[in-house]
PDB file of C-alpha atoms in Angstrom:
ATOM      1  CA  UNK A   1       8.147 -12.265 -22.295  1.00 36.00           C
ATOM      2  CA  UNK A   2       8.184  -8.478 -21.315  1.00 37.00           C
ATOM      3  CA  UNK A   3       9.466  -7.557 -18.201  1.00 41.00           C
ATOM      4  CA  UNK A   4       7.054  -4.907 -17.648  1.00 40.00           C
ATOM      5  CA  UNK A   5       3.927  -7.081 -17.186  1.00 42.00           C
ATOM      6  CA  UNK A   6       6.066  -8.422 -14.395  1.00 58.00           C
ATOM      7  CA  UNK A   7       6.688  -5.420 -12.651  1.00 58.00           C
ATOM      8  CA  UNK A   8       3.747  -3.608 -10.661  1.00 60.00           C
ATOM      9  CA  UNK A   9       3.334  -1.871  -7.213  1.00 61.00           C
ATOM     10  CA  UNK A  10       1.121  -3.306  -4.315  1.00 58.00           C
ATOM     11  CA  UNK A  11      -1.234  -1.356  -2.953  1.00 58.00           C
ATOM     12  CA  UNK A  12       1.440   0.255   0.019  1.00 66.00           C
ATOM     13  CA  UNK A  13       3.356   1.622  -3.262  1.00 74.00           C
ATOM     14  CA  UNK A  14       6.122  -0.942  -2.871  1.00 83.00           C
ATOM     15  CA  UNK A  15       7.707  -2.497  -6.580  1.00 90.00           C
ATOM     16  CA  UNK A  16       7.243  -5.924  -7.218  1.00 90.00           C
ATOM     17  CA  UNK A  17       8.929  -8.145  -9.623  1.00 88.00           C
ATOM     18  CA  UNK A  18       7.327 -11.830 -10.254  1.00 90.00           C
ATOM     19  CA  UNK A  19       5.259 -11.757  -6.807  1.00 89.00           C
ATOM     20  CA  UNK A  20       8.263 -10.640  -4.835  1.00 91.00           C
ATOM     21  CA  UNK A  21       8.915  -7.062  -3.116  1.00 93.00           C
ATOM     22  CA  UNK A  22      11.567  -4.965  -4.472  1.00 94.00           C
ATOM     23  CA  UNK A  23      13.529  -2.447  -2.170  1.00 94.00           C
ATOM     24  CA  UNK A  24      16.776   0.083  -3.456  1.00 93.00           C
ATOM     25  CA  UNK A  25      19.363   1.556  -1.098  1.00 93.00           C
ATOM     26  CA  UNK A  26      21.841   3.414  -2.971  1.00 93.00           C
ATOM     27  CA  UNK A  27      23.744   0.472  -4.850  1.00 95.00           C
ATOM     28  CA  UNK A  28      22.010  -2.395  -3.008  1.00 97.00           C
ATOM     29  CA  UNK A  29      18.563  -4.122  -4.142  1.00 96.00           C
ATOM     30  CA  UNK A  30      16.837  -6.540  -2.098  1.00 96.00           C
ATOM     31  CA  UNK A  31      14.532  -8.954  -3.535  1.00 97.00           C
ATOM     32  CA  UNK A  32      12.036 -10.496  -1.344  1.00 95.00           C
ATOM     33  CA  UNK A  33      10.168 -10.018   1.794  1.00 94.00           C
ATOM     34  CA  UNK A  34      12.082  -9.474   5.565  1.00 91.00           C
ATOM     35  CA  UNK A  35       9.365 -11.410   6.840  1.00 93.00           C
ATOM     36  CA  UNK A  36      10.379 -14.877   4.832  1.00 94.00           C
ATOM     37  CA  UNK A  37      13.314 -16.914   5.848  1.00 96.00           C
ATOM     38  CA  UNK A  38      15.533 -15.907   2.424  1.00 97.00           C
ATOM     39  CA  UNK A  39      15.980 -12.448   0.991  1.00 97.00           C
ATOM     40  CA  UNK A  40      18.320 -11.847  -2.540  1.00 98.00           C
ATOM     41  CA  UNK A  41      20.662  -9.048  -2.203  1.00 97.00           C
ATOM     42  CA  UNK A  42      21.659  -7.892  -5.357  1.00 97.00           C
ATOM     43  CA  UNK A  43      24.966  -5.473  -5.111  1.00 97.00           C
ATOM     44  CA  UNK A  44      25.657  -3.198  -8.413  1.00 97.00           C
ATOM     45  CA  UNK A  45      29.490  -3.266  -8.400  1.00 97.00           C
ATOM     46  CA  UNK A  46      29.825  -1.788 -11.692  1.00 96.00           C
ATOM     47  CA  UNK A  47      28.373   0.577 -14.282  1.00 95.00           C
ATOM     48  CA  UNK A  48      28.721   2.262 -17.883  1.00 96.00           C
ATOM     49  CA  UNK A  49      26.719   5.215 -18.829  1.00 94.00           C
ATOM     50  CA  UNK A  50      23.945   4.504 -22.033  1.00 93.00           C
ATOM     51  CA  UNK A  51      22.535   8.169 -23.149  1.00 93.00           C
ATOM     52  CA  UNK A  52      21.659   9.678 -19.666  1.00 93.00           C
ATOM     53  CA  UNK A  53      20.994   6.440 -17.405  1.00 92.00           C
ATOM     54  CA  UNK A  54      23.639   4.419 -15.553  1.00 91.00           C
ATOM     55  CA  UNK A  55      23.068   0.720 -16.385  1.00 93.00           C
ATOM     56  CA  UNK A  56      24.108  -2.376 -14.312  1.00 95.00           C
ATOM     57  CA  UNK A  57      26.899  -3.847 -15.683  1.00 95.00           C
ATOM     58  CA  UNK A  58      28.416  -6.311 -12.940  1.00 97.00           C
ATOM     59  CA  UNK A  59      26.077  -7.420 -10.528  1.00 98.00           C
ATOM     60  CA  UNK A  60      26.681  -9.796  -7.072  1.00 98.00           C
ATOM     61  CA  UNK A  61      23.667 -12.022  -6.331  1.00 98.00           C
ATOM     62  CA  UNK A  62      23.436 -13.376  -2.820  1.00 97.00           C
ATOM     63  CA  UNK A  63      20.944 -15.416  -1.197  1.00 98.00           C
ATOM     64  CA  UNK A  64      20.535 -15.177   2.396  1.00 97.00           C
ATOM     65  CA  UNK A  65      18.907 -16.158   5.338  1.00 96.00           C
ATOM     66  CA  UNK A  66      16.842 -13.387   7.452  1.00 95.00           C
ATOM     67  CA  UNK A  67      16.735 -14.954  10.833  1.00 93.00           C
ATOM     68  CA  UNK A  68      18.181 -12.411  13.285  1.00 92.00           C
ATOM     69  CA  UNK A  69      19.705 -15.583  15.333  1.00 94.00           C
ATOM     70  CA  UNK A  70      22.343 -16.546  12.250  1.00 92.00           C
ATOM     71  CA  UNK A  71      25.657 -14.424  12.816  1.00 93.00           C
ATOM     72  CA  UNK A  72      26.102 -12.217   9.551  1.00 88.00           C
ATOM     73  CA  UNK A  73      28.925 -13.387   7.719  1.00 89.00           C
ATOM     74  CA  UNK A  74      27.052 -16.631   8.073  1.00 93.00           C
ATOM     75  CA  UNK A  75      23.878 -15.874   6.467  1.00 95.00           C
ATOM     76  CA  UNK A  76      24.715 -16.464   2.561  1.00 96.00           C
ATOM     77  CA  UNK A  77      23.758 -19.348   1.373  1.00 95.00           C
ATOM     78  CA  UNK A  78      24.727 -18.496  -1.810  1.00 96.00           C
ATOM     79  CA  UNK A  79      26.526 -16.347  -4.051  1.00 97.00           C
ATOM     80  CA  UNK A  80      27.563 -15.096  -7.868  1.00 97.00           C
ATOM     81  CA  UNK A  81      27.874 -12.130 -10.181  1.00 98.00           C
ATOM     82  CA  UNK A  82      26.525 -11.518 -12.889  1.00 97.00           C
ATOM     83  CA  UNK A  83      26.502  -9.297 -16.342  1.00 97.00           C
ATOM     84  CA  UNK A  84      23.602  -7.250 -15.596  1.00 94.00           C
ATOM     85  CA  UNK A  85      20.892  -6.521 -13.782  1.00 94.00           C
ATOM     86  CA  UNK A  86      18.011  -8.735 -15.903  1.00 94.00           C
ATOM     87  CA  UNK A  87      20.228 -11.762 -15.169  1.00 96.00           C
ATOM     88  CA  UNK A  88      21.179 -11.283 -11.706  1.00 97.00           C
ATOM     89  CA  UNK A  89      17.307 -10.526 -11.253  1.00 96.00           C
ATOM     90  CA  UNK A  90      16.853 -13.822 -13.100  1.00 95.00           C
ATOM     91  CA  UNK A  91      18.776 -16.077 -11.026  1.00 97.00           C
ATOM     92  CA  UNK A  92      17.942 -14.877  -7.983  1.00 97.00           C
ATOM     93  CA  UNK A  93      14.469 -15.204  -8.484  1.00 97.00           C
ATOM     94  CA  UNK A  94      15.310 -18.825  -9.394  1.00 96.00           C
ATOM     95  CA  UNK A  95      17.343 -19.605  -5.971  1.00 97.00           C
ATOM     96  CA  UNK A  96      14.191 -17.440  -3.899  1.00 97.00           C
ATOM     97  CA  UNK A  97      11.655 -19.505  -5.087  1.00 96.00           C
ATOM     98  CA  UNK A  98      13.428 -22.882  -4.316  1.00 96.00           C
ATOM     99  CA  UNK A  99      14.425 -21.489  -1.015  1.00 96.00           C
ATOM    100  CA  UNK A 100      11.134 -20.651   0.101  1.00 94.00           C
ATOM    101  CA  UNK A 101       9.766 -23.769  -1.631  1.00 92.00           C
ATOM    102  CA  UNK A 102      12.652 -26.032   0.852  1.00 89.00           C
ATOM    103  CA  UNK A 103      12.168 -24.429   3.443  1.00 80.00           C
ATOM    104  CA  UNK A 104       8.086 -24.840   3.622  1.00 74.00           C
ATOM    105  CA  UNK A 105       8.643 -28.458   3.320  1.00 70.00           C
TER     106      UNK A 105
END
């Protein structure tokens, strides 16, 4: 399955991967929307350079709860890294969708 069919913007511009929003800050990707009760924050720790472009080589996957009341170091609910950026995206797109699924029940 290609990734691109997966990929699209909404109509506010914002990139979405599998239904999900995806937002970039320097090194940091989040996965998901603020307005849920889990995001997936997806840290690039590590690159190697392949012809002009930096690719993801070691990537930390965290799952976390949004609610403003939970203390930070208390929001992950999960965590692991990863080799790359297709399997990090992977996985947490896995642990999002069960999240939200729990949580709705």
């Amino acid at each position: 399955m290609s990734t691109v069919s997966s990929k699209k913007k909404d109509a506010d511009g914002i990139l979405e991967y599998k239904g999900h929003p995806l937002m970039r800050h320097e090194n940091i990707i989040y996965y998901g929307s603020m307005s849920d009760r889990y995001i997936i924050m997806l840290q690039i720790l590590e690159t190697k350079k392949v012809k002009d472009l930096d690719v993801a080589t070691r990537v930390l996957v965290q799952l976390q709860q949004t609610s403003p009341s939970v203390p930070p170091k208390d929001r992950v609910v999960k965590k692991a890294e990863k080799k790359g950026l297709y399997d990090a995206l992977d996985i947490g797109y896995i642990w999002l969708n069960r999240a939200l699924s729990n949580a709705a029940k």
